[in-house]
mmCIF file of C-alpha atoms in Angstrom:
data_model
loop_
_atom_site.group_PDB
_atom_site.id
_atom_site.type_symbol
_atom_site.label_atom_id
_atom_site.label_comp_id
_atom_site.label_asym_id
_atom_site.label_seq_id
_atom_site.Cartn_x
_atom_site.Cartn_y
_atom_site.Cartn_z
ATOM 1 C CA UNK A 1238 46.904 21.731 3.943
ATOM 2 C CA UNK A 1239 44.526 18.798 4.079
ATOM 3 C CA UNK A 1240 42.801 16.996 1.236
ATOM 4 C CA UNK A 1241 39.697 16.247 3.304
ATOM 5 C CA UNK A 1242 38.296 17.676 6.523
ATOM 6 C CA UNK A 1243 35.409 15.917 8.243
ATOM 7 C CA UNK A 1244 33.400 18.000 10.704
ATOM 8 C CA UNK A 1245 31.865 15.795 13.392
ATOM 9 C CA UNK A 1246 33.265 12.846 15.313
ATOM 10 C CA UNK A 1247 30.170 10.701 15.595
ATOM 11 C CA UNK A 1248 29.852 7.311 13.958
ATOM 12 C CA UNK A 1249 29.071 8.714 10.484
ATOM 13 C CA UNK A 1250 31.965 11.185 10.500
ATOM 14 C CA UNK A 1251 34.433 8.560 11.693
ATOM 15 C CA UNK A 1252 33.210 5.903 9.269
ATOM 16 C CA UNK A 1253 33.560 8.408 6.425
ATOM 17 C CA UNK A 1254 37.121 9.285 7.459
ATOM 18 C CA UNK A 1255 37.983 5.590 7.647
ATOM 19 C CA UNK A 1256 36.481 4.922 4.211
ATOM 20 C CA UNK A 1257 38.436 7.855 2.780
ATOM 21 C CA UNK A 1258 41.671 6.489 4.203
ATOM 22 C CA UNK A 1259 40.982 3.093 2.674
ATOM 23 C CA UNK A 1260 40.193 4.502 -0.764
ATOM 24 C CA UNK A 1261 42.832 7.261 -0.763
ATOM 25 C CA UNK A 1262 45.729 6.016 1.396
ATOM 26 C CA UNK A 1263 47.944 8.987 0.470
ATOM 27 C CA UNK A 1264 45.333 11.639 1.266
ATOM 28 C CA UNK A 1265 45.744 13.998 4.207
ATOM 29 C CA UNK A 1266 42.603 13.575 6.280
ATOM 30 C CA UNK A 1267 41.447 15.681 9.225
ATOM 31 C CA UNK A 1268 38.568 14.961 11.628
ATOM 32 C CA UNK A 1269 37.318 17.781 13.860
ATOM 33 C CA UNK A 1270 35.105 17.132 16.904
ATOM 34 C CA UNK A 1271 34.032 19.869 19.286
ATOM 35 C CA UNK A 1272 33.586 17.541 22.276
ATOM 36 C CA UNK A 1273 36.296 15.927 24.407
ATOM 37 C CA UNK A 1274 35.489 12.395 23.217
ATOM 38 C CA UNK A 1275 34.246 10.606 20.134
ATOM 39 C CA UNK A 1276 30.589 9.614 19.725
ATOM 40 C CA UNK A 1277 29.517 12.013 22.472
ATOM 41 C CA UNK A 1278 26.004 12.851 21.272
ATOM 42 C CA UNK A 1279 23.629 10.752 19.121
ATOM 43 C CA UNK A 1280 25.961 7.787 18.701
ATOM 44 C CA UNK A 1281 26.872 7.559 22.351
ATOM 45 C CA UNK A 1282 23.295 7.803 23.595
ATOM 46 C CA UNK A 1283 21.436 5.457 21.282
ATOM 47 C CA UNK A 1284 19.967 2.033 22.028
ATOM 48 C CA UNK A 1285 22.872 0.032 20.639
ATOM 49 C CA UNK A 1286 20.707 -1.950 18.227
ATOM 50 C CA UNK A 1287 22.050 -3.464 15.009
ATOM 51 C CA UNK A 1288 18.877 -2.930 13.011
ATOM 52 C CA UNK A 1289 17.595 -5.294 10.341
ATOM 53 C CA UNK A 1290 15.917 -2.752 8.044
ATOM 54 C CA UNK A 1291 12.419 -4.218 8.234
ATOM 55 C CA UNK A 1292 10.671 -0.855 8.712
ATOM 56 C CA UNK A 1293 12.048 1.015 5.733
ATOM 57 C CA UNK A 1294 10.523 1.598 2.328
ATOM 58 C CA UNK A 1295 11.981 -0.853 -0.210
ATOM 59 C CA UNK A 1296 14.461 0.915 -2.472
ATOM 60 C CA UNK A 1297 15.132 3.761 -0.027
ATOM 61 C CA UNK A 1298 18.619 4.645 1.179
ATOM 62 C CA UNK A 1299 17.529 3.573 4.657
ATOM 63 C CA UNK A 1300 16.494 0.122 3.472
ATOM 64 C CA UNK A 1301 19.604 -0.512 1.391
ATOM 65 C CA UNK A 1302 22.088 0.976 3.844
ATOM 66 C CA UNK A 1303 20.528 -0.869 6.777
ATOM 67 C CA UNK A 1304 20.313 -4.252 5.085
ATOM 68 C CA UNK A 1305 23.918 -4.067 3.892
ATOM 69 C CA UNK A 1306 25.062 -2.232 7.005
ATOM 70 C CA UNK A 1307 23.791 -4.815 9.460
ATOM 71 C CA UNK A 1308 25.869 -7.404 7.648
ATOM 72 C CA UNK A 1309 29.016 -5.283 7.441
ATOM 73 C CA UNK A 1310 28.672 -4.134 11.069
ATOM 74 C CA UNK A 1311 28.575 -7.736 12.287
ATOM 75 C CA UNK A 1312 31.598 -8.590 10.138
ATOM 76 C CA UNK A 1313 33.446 -5.553 11.529
ATOM 77 C CA UNK A 1314 32.676 -6.570 15.113
ATOM 78 C CA UNK A 1315 33.807 -10.132 14.458
ATOM 79 C CA UNK A 1316 37.038 -8.961 12.841
ATOM 80 C CA UNK A 1317 37.919 -6.573 15.684
ATOM 81 C CA UNK A 1318 36.609 -8.597 18.642
ATOM 82 C CA UNK A 1319 33.910 -6.082 19.573
ATOM 83 C CA UNK A 1320 31.210 -7.445 21.858
ATOM 84 C CA UNK A 1321 27.943 -7.983 19.995
ATOM 85 C CA UNK A 1322 25.034 -10.407 19.991
ATOM 86 C CA UNK A 1323 22.728 -11.291 17.108
ATOM 87 C CA UNK A 1324 19.871 -12.078 19.466
ATOM 88 C CA UNK A 1325 16.978 -11.309 17.107
ATOM 89 C CA UNK A 1326 13.812 -9.502 18.094
ATOM 90 C CA UNK A 1327 10.057 -9.894 18.085
ATOM 91 C CA UNK A 1328 7.566 -7.330 16.790
ATOM 92 C CA UNK A 1329 4.162 -8.009 18.302
ATOM 93 C CA UNK A 1330 0.556 -7.028 17.687
ATOM 94 C CA UNK A 1331 -1.210 -6.463 20.997
ATOM 95 C CA UNK A 1332 -4.743 -6.359 19.548
ATOM 96 C CA UNK A 1333 -6.645 -7.626 16.521
ATOM 97 C CA UNK A 1334 -6.657 -4.196 14.850
ATOM 98 C CA UNK A 1335 -2.857 -4.317 14.562
ATOM 99 C CA UNK A 1336 -2.719 -7.646 12.731
ATOM 100 C CA UNK A 1337 -3.105 -6.191 9.195
ATOM 101 C CA UNK A 1338 -0.219 -3.778 9.940
ATOM 102 C CA UNK A 1339 1.841 -6.692 11.233
ATOM 103 C CA UNK A 1340 1.191 -8.574 7.996
ATOM 104 C CA UNK A 1341 2.209 -5.500 5.961
ATOM 105 C CA UNK A 1342 5.399 -5.217 7.980
ATOM 106 C CA UNK A 1343 6.185 -8.875 7.341
ATOM 107 C CA UNK A 1344 5.697 -8.329 3.611
ATOM 108 C CA UNK A 1345 8.001 -5.312 3.721
ATOM 109 C CA UNK A 1346 10.628 -7.393 5.471
ATOM 110 C CA UNK A 1347 10.477 -9.975 2.690
ATOM 111 C CA UNK A 1348 10.708 -7.231 0.058
ATOM 112 C CA UNK A 1349 13.832 -5.903 1.786
ATOM 113 C CA UNK A 1350 15.428 -9.347 1.797
ATOM 114 C CA UNK A 1351 15.353 -9.710 5.593
ATOM 115 C CA UNK A 1352 15.053 -13.089 7.341
ATOM 116 C CA UNK A 1353 11.639 -12.827 9.013
ATOM 117 C CA UNK A 1354 8.903 -15.214 10.070
ATOM 118 C CA UNK A 1355 5.293 -14.758 11.143
ATOM 119 C CA UNK A 1356 4.830 -16.449 14.525
ATOM 120 C CA UNK A 1357 1.841 -17.251 16.728
ATOM 121 C CA UNK A 1358 1.305 -15.872 20.243
ATOM 122 C CA UNK A 1359 2.441 -19.260 21.578
ATOM 123 C CA UNK A 1360 5.660 -19.047 19.564
ATOM 124 C CA UNK A 1361 6.230 -15.487 20.795
ATOM 125 C CA UNK A 1362 5.971 -16.773 24.373
ATOM 126 C CA UNK A 1363 8.615 -19.396 23.656
ATOM 127 C CA UNK A 1364 10.990 -16.509 22.898
ATOM 128 C CA UNK A 1365 9.616 -13.876 25.299
ATOM 129 C CA UNK A 1366 7.525 -15.627 27.978
ATOM 130 C CA UNK A 1367 6.169 -12.442 29.558
ATOM 131 C CA UNK A 1368 4.813 -10.762 26.414
ATOM 132 C CA UNK A 1369 1.070 -10.465 25.820
ATOM 133 C CA UNK A 1370 0.124 -10.398 22.124
ATOM 134 C CA UNK A 1371 -2.174 -11.782 19.422
ATOM 135 C CA UNK A 1372 0.590 -12.359 16.871
ATOM 136 C CA UNK A 1373 4.182 -11.532 16.063
ATOM 137 C CA UNK A 1374 7.103 -11.403 13.671
ATOM 138 C CA UNK A 1375 10.460 -12.948 14.450
ATOM 139 C CA UNK A 1376 13.317 -10.877 12.980
ATOM 140 C CA UNK A 1377 16.378 -13.086 13.069
ATOM 141 C CA UNK A 1378 19.227 -10.706 12.161
ATOM 142 C CA UNK A 1379 18.649 -7.906 14.692
ATOM 143 C CA UNK A 1380 21.506 -7.559 17.169
ATOM 144 C CA UNK A 1381 23.009 -5.398 19.900
ATOM 145 C CA UNK A 1382 26.399 -3.735 20.276
ATOM 146 C CA UNK A 1383 28.101 -0.824 22.034
ATOM 147 C CA UNK A 1384 28.495 1.789 19.298
ATOM 148 C CA UNK A 1385 30.926 3.847 21.367
ATOM 149 C CA UNK A 1386 33.243 0.862 21.300
ATOM 150 C CA UNK A 1387 32.769 0.668 17.526
ATOM 151 C CA UNK A 1388 33.657 4.356 17.198
ATOM 152 C CA UNK A 1389 36.807 3.994 19.270
ATOM 153 C CA UNK A 1390 37.926 1.257 16.896
ATOM 154 C CA UNK A 1391 37.100 3.472 13.897
ATOM 155 C CA UNK A 1392 39.243 6.247 15.421
ATOM 156 C CA UNK A 1393 42.105 3.829 16.066
ATOM 157 C CA UNK A 1394 42.029 2.635 12.463
ATOM 158 C CA UNK A 1395 41.971 6.229 11.158
ATOM 159 C CA UNK A 1396 45.076 7.031 13.212
ATOM 160 C CA UNK A 1397 46.756 3.920 11.827
ATOM 161 C CA UNK A 1398 45.966 5.180 8.334
ATOM 162 C CA UNK A 1399 47.727 8.459 9.168
ATOM 163 C CA UNK A 1400 44.614 10.564 9.738
ATOM 164 C CA UNK A 1401 44.728 13.636 11.982
ATOM 165 C CA UNK A 1402 42.042 13.507 14.683
ATOM 166 C CA UNK A 1403 41.306 16.605 16.751
ATOM 167 C CA UNK A 1404 39.011 16.645 19.789
ATOM 168 C CA UNK A 1405 37.904 19.834 21.589
ATOM 169 C CA UNK A 1406 37.932 21.629 18.228
ATOM 170 C CA UNK A 1407 34.754 23.459 17.218
ATOM 171 C CA UNK A 1408 34.274 24.896 13.735
ATOM 172 C CA UNK A 1409 33.200 28.526 14.039
ATOM 173 C CA UNK A 1410 33.516 29.783 10.478
ATOM 174 C CA UNK A 1411 34.067 28.448 6.967
ATOM 175 C CA UNK A 1412 35.481 30.720 4.298
ATOM 176 C CA UNK A 1413 36.824 30.190 0.809
ATOM 177 C CA UNK A 1414 40.459 30.680 -0.122
ATOM 178 C CA UNK A 1415 40.574 30.264 -3.864
ATOM 179 C CA UNK A 1416 39.180 26.787 -4.467
ATOM 180 C CA UNK A 1417 39.949 25.653 -0.928
ATOM 181 C CA UNK A 1418 38.111 25.983 2.385
ATOM 182 C CA UNK A 1419 39.538 27.529 5.532
ATOM 183 C CA UNK A 1420 37.940 26.231 8.716
ATOM 184 C CA UNK A 1421 38.281 28.654 11.607
ATOM 185 C CA UNK A 1422 38.007 26.875 14.967
ATOM 186 C CA UNK A 1423 38.565 27.592 18.633
ATOM 187 C CA UNK A 1424 41.941 25.847 18.179
ATOM 188 C CA UNK A 1425 43.246 27.609 15.091
ATOM 189 C CA UNK A 1426 42.452 27.456 11.392
ATOM 190 C CA UNK A 1427 42.750 24.542 8.983
ATOM 191 C CA UNK A 1428 42.842 24.677 5.192
ATOM 192 C CA UNK A 1429 41.374 21.840 3.174
ATOM 193 C CA UNK A 1430 40.442 21.068 -0.405
ATOM 194 C CA UNK A 1431 37.218 19.281 0.490
ATOM 195 C CA UNK A 1432 34.809 19.499 3.435
ATOM 196 C CA UNK A 1433 32.495 16.735 4.640
ATOM 197 C CA UNK A 1434 29.896 17.882 7.153
ATOM 198 C CA UNK A 1435 28.793 15.130 9.537
ATOM 199 C CA UNK A 1436 27.875 17.445 12.401
ATOM 200 C CA UNK A 1437 24.630 15.706 13.363
ATOM 201 C CA UNK A 1438 22.608 18.003 15.617
ATOM 202 C CA UNK A 1439 24.368 21.015 14.086
ATOM 203 C CA UNK A 1440 24.629 19.798 10.483
ATOM 204 C CA UNK A 1441 22.215 22.410 9.084
ATOM 205 C CA UNK A 1442 24.187 25.230 10.715
ATOM 206 C CA UNK A 1443 27.509 23.908 9.410
ATOM 207 C CA UNK A 1444 25.970 23.607 5.937
ATOM 208 C CA UNK A 1445 24.975 27.273 6.062
ATOM 209 C CA UNK A 1446 28.476 28.244 7.217
ATOM 210 C CA UNK A 1447 29.689 26.489 4.062
ATOM 211 C CA UNK A 1448 27.168 28.401 1.896
ATOM 212 C CA UNK A 1449 25.095 25.279 1.235
ATOM 213 C CA UNK A 1450 21.325 25.170 1.541
ATOM 214 C CA UNK A 1451 20.177 22.067 3.426
ATOM 215 C CA UNK A 1452 16.533 22.748 2.533
ATOM 216 C CA UNK A 1453 15.502 21.655 6.015
ATOM 217 C CA UNK A 1454 16.055 22.539 9.665
ATOM 218 C CA UNK A 1455 17.276 20.236 12.401
ATOM 219 C CA UNK A 1456 14.646 19.900 15.117
ATOM 220 C CA UNK A 1457 15.838 17.997 18.208
ATOM 221 C CA UNK A 1458 13.619 15.321 19.751
ATOM 222 C CA UNK A 1459 14.581 13.867 23.110
ATOM 223 C CA UNK A 1460 14.010 10.168 23.623
ATOM 224 C CA UNK A 1461 13.550 9.364 27.315
ATOM 225 C CA UNK A 1462 14.146 5.886 28.706
ATOM 226 C CA UNK A 1463 13.579 3.857 31.822
ATOM 227 C CA UNK A 1464 15.438 0.658 32.570
ATOM 228 C CA UNK A 1465 14.376 -2.473 34.374
ATOM 229 C CA UNK A 1466 15.889 -2.920 37.809
ATOM 230 C CA UNK A 1467 18.454 -5.760 37.867
ATOM 231 C CA UNK A 1468 16.112 -8.168 39.645
ATOM 232 C CA UNK A 1469 13.462 -7.661 36.918
ATOM 233 C CA UNK A 1470 15.661 -8.076 33.851
ATOM 234 C CA UNK A 1471 14.363 -11.634 33.529
ATOM 235 C CA UNK A 1472 11.196 -10.166 32.001
ATOM 236 C CA UNK A 1473 13.010 -9.503 28.702
ATOM 237 C CA UNK A 1474 15.228 -12.001 26.883
ATOM 238 C CA UNK A 1475 15.986 -10.129 23.621
ATOM 239 C CA UNK A 1476 14.246 -7.126 22.015
ATOM 240 C CA UNK A 1477 10.477 -6.548 22.046
ATOM 241 C CA UNK A 1478 8.872 -3.972 19.722
ATOM 242 C CA UNK A 1479 5.258 -2.971 19.074
ATOM 243 C CA UNK A 1480 3.769 -2.711 15.605
ATOM 244 C CA UNK A 1481 4.578 0.892 14.614
ATOM 245 C CA UNK A 1482 1.880 3.394 13.782
ATOM 246 C CA UNK A 1483 2.509 4.265 10.111
ATOM 247 C CA UNK A 1484 1.060 7.745 10.654
ATOM 248 C CA UNK A 1485 3.500 8.596 13.471
ATOM 249 C CA UNK A 1486 7.235 9.064 12.797
ATOM 250 C CA UNK A 1487 8.468 7.253 15.924
ATOM 251 C CA UNK A 1488 8.389 3.534 16.707
ATOM 252 C CA UNK A 1489 6.745 3.697 20.120
ATOM 253 C CA UNK A 1490 8.062 2.433 23.436
ATOM 254 C CA UNK A 1491 9.801 -0.923 23.344
ATOM 255 C CA UNK A 1492 12.176 -3.102 25.362
ATOM 256 C CA UNK A 1493 15.836 -3.481 24.418
ATOM 257 C CA UNK A 1494 18.343 -5.757 26.092
ATOM 258 C CA UNK A 1495 21.681 -3.929 25.911
ATOM 259 C CA UNK A 1496 25.087 -5.496 25.377
ATOM 260 C CA UNK A 1497 25.873 -4.979 29.107
ATOM 261 C CA UNK A 1498 22.755 -7.068 29.924
ATOM 262 C CA UNK A 1499 20.723 -4.096 31.186
ATOM 263 C CA UNK A 1500 17.234 -3.692 29.711
ATOM 264 C CA UNK A 1501 16.069 -0.297 28.516
ATOM 265 C CA UNK A 1502 12.400 0.572 28.090
ATOM 266 C CA UNK A 1503 11.329 3.408 25.829
ATOM 267 C CA UNK A 1504 11.756 5.848 24.362
ATOM 268 C CA UNK A 1505 9.008 8.368 24.310
ATOM 269 C CA UNK A 1506 9.730 11.295 21.990
ATOM 270 C CA UNK A 1507 9.349 14.945 22.975
ATOM 271 C CA UNK A 1508 10.646 18.194 21.581
ATOM 272 C CA UNK A 1509 13.948 19.124 23.191
ATOM 273 C CA UNK A 1510 14.325 22.805 24.065
ATOM 274 C CA UNK A 1511 18.060 22.537 23.381
ATOM 275 C CA UNK A 1512 19.822 20.713 20.577
ATOM 276 C CA UNK A 1513 21.966 18.935 23.124
ATOM 277 C CA UNK A 1514 19.228 18.828 25.751
ATOM 278 C CA UNK A 1515 19.356 15.480 27.507
ATOM 279 C CA UNK A 1516 17.430 16.674 30.561
ATOM 280 C CA UNK A 1517 13.915 18.117 30.781
ATOM 281 C CA UNK A 1518 15.344 21.303 32.280
ATOM 282 C CA UNK A 1519 17.889 21.899 29.496
ATOM 283 C CA UNK A 1520 17.144 25.076 27.569
ATOM 284 C CA UNK A 1521 18.945 27.143 24.957
ATOM 285 C CA UNK A 1522 17.320 30.361 23.746
ATOM 286 C CA UNK A 1523 18.776 30.209 20.234
ATOM 287 C CA UNK A 1524 17.793 26.572 19.724
ATOM 288 C CA UNK A 1525 14.312 27.134 21.129
ATOM 289 C CA UNK A 1526 13.728 30.292 19.088
ATOM 290 C CA UNK A 1527 14.769 28.583 15.848
ATOM 291 C CA UNK A 1528 12.220 25.819 16.378
ATOM 292 C CA UNK A 1529 9.366 27.946 17.674
ATOM 293 C CA UNK A 1530 9.631 30.416 14.759
ATOM 294 C CA UNK A 1531 9.915 27.693 12.114
ATOM 295 C CA UNK A 1532 6.640 27.197 10.209
ATOM 296 C CA UNK A 1533 7.443 23.549 9.581
ATOM 297 C CA UNK A 1534 7.395 22.784 13.292
ATOM 298 C CA UNK A 1535 3.872 24.128 13.779
ATOM 299 C CA UNK A 1536 2.614 22.206 10.765
ATOM 300 C CA UNK A 1537 4.142 19.020 12.177
ATOM 301 C CA UNK A 1538 2.717 19.712 15.643
ATOM 302 C CA UNK A 1539 -0.767 20.258 14.238
ATOM 303 C CA UNK A 1540 -0.609 17.034 12.225
ATOM 304 C CA UNK A 1541 0.446 14.902 15.204
ATOM 305 C CA UNK A 1542 -1.196 16.835 18.037
ATOM 306 C CA UNK A 1543 -2.896 13.853 19.693
ATOM 307 C CA UNK A 1544 0.199 11.644 19.621
ATOM 308 C CA UNK A 1545 2.377 14.560 20.707
ATOM 309 C CA UNK A 1546 0.232 15.207 23.770
ATOM 310 C CA UNK A 1547 0.498 11.549 24.762
ATOM 311 C CA UNK A 1548 4.284 11.705 24.425
ATOM 312 C CA UNK A 1549 4.409 14.771 26.684
ATOM 313 C CA UNK A 1550 2.183 13.083 29.265
ATOM 314 C CA UNK A 1551 4.518 10.053 29.308
ATOM 315 C CA UNK A 1552 7.460 12.403 29.731
ATOM 316 C CA UNK A 1553 6.095 13.832 32.975
ATOM 317 C CA UNK A 1554 4.091 10.853 34.266
ATOM 318 C CA UNK A 1555 5.872 7.634 35.181
ATOM 319 C CA UNK A 1556 2.478 5.985 35.596
ATOM 320 C CA UNK A 1557 1.553 6.814 32.001
ATOM 321 C CA UNK A 1558 4.933 5.585 30.761
ATOM 322 C CA UNK A 1559 4.585 2.313 32.664
ATOM 323 C CA UNK A 1560 1.045 1.862 31.325
ATOM 324 C CA UNK A 1561 2.417 1.971 27.782
ATOM 325 C CA UNK A 1562 5.019 -0.664 28.737
ATOM 326 C CA UNK A 1563 2.282 -2.865 30.181
ATOM 327 C CA UNK A 1564 0.728 -3.092 26.722
ATOM 328 C CA UNK A 1565 3.671 -5.344 25.854
ATOM 329 C CA UNK A 1566 4.461 -6.887 29.255
ATOM 330 C CA UNK A 1567 1.449 -6.614 31.591
ATOM 331 C CA UNK A 1568 3.347 -7.624 34.737
ATOM 332 C CA UNK A 1569 5.739 -4.646 34.623
ATOM 333 C CA UNK A 1570 5.078 -2.377 37.604
ATOM 334 C CA UNK A 1571 6.203 1.163 38.373
ATOM 335 C CA UNK A 1572 8.691 -0.041 40.974
ATOM 336 C CA UNK A 1573 10.288 -2.330 38.366
ATOM 337 C CA UNK A 1574 11.713 0.538 36.304
ATOM 338 C CA UNK A 1575 14.046 3.448 37.051
ATOM 339 C CA UNK A 1576 14.979 6.452 34.880
ATOM 340 C CA UNK A 1577 18.107 6.153 32.764
ATOM 341 C CA UNK A 1578 19.892 8.301 30.197
ATOM 342 C CA UNK A 1579 18.093 10.054 27.347
ATOM 343 C CA UNK A 1580 19.149 10.545 23.767
ATOM 344 C CA UNK A 1581 18.493 13.409 21.347
ATOM 345 C CA UNK A 1582 17.583 12.699 17.738
ATOM 346 C CA UNK A 1583 18.596 15.235 15.103
ATOM 347 C CA UNK A 1584 15.536 15.212 12.872
ATOM 348 C CA UNK A 1585 15.530 17.236 9.667
ATOM 349 C CA UNK A 1586 12.173 18.942 9.119
ATOM 350 C CA UNK A 1587 10.978 20.590 5.919
ATOM 351 C CA UNK A 1588 9.250 23.959 5.851
ATOM 352 C CA UNK A 1589 5.984 22.247 4.860
ATOM 353 C CA UNK A 1590 5.975 20.259 8.099
ATOM 354 C CA UNK A 1591 7.102 16.936 6.653
ATOM 355 C CA UNK A 1592 9.895 15.007 8.325
ATOM 356 C CA UNK A 1593 12.813 14.031 6.139
ATOM 357 C CA UNK A 1594 12.377 10.286 6.417
ATOM 358 C CA UNK A 1595 15.484 9.203 4.513
ATOM 359 C CA UNK A 1596 19.124 10.202 4.580
ATOM 360 C CA UNK A 1597 19.635 13.742 3.284
ATOM 361 C CA UNK A 1598 23.025 14.301 1.663
ATOM 362 C CA UNK A 1599 23.617 17.703 0.035
ATOM 363 C CA UNK A 1600 26.470 18.325 -2.388
ATOM 364 C CA UNK A 1601 28.057 21.783 -2.260
ATOM 365 C CA UNK A 1602 31.091 23.310 -3.907
ATOM 366 C CA UNK A 1603 33.927 20.939 -2.990
ATOM 367 C CA UNK A 1604 31.818 19.828 -0.043
ATOM 368 C CA UNK A 1605 29.255 17.274 1.048
ATOM 369 C CA UNK A 1606 26.781 17.878 3.856
ATOM 370 C CA UNK A 1607 25.053 14.996 5.642
ATOM 371 C CA UNK A 1608 21.991 16.885 6.875
ATOM 372 C CA UNK A 1609 19.830 13.968 8.000
ATOM 373 C CA UNK A 1610 21.241 10.687 9.240
ATOM 374 C CA UNK A 1611 18.535 9.204 11.458
ATOM 375 C CA UNK A 1612 18.349 5.689 12.810
ATOM 376 C CA UNK A 1613 19.602 3.314 11.428
ATOM 377 C CA UNK A 1614 22.679 5.489 10.824
ATOM 378 C CA UNK A 1615 24.804 3.655 13.392
ATOM 379 C CA UNK A 1616 23.926 0.254 11.928
ATOM 380 C CA UNK A 1617 24.536 1.614 8.427
ATOM 381 C CA UNK A 1618 27.650 3.645 9.219
ATOM 382 C CA UNK A 1619 30.129 1.583 7.204
ATOM 383 C CA UNK A 1620 27.857 1.695 4.149
ATOM 384 C CA UNK A 1621 27.105 5.412 4.574
ATOM 385 C CA UNK A 1622 30.812 6.174 4.796
ATOM 386 C CA UNK A 1623 31.507 4.301 1.573
ATOM 387 C CA UNK A 1624 28.562 5.987 -0.169
ATOM 388 C CA UNK A 1625 29.762 9.453 0.826
ATOM 389 C CA UNK A 1626 33.275 8.707 -0.386
ATOM 390 C CA UNK A 1627 31.786 7.481 -3.651
ATOM 391 C CA UNK A 1628 30.311 10.936 -4.231
ATOM 392 C CA UNK A 1629 33.670 12.713 -3.894
ATOM 393 C CA UNK A 1630 35.696 13.645 -6.991
ATOM 394 C CA UNK A 1631 38.943 11.770 -7.458
ATOM 395 C CA UNK A 1632 41.973 13.279 -5.728
ATOM 396 C CA UNK A 1633 43.547 14.142 -9.059
ATOM 397 C CA UNK A 1634 40.710 16.588 -9.646
ATOM 398 C CA UNK A 1635 41.041 18.023 -6.154
ATOM 399 C CA UNK A 1636 44.779 18.551 -6.505
ATOM 400 C CA UNK A 1637 44.169 20.422 -9.750
ATOM 401 C CA UNK A 1638 42.105 22.914 -7.747
ATOM 402 C CA UNK A 1639 44.998 23.806 -5.439
ATOM 403 C CA UNK A 1640 46.503 27.269 -5.783
#
């Protein structure tokens, strides 16, 4: 019998387990992950950025978690000797029409308590000599890290706390046994007093197994990247972002120097035909059918048809992808970039076609379901874990529910 079972071994599931162990050192904690390694999906395929929180609506969970999370993530990395670099980034306007949006973004950064500065094109070039722009913002507290390395440290600390971590263990069914939950898996059944669903790309399905209504469906979007060839990495010193289009839910292609010194360019964002579809050819009939029969998807597609078509074109045309990169760095050529790994974003979508923009945490009967944890979830993972634990009844109450 366990006190808590966490479903999902990505960065949010592991941070939650670690926070539980810190708050309830005598609790019996179980983490179940269906893959053979931790952080296999979203966490292990993201850009490795420690985000500042400049983009997010003041007062939102995203803004608060990211602002506090960037600080706690850096402190965690310093404490545990995890490679990281607070290199900062520039957000640049590439034409005059973008300058009002740049100014609005600067104001939002100030409202969120982020160290930012408006800089001239000449000042941008002092930081990123190859960028072409008409103005920019310097964001000082953006950094880079390897989040897989962070997750391995989380897992190590959970084991040291006495937690039970199980890889290769997929939850197939959740049923009630009195006030408890029985999790049937491919590696036996586990009984627990409380369930925490951090299943990412499958979080809506796990919620339904637990008789909870997420109120949204996970729609997978694949982010495809190129990377600069080693001899062209000199073109990017830190991180270079465009001014985001407020009417489009994705940031647009940008340049990110990774902690291993490689430079990734992208991503574009296209519908994935499989929830774990990292290649264009990946297809799963169930996943595809769920999306294509969901009214919310067609409403979203109609709203963003023009942008969506451009994303698809960039997916299949390297020339089109490179052209979008040249908006930021004109001297980038097609031969300067090569394809690299893709990531898949688990995006919760409402039936009315609106994307769930913030974290979506559903409380069920003796359960909590994290049904939308988009970027900056990795940056915010320590804060998200603590927030989830803060929603859980005290152990004394849970023990009183035992048969």
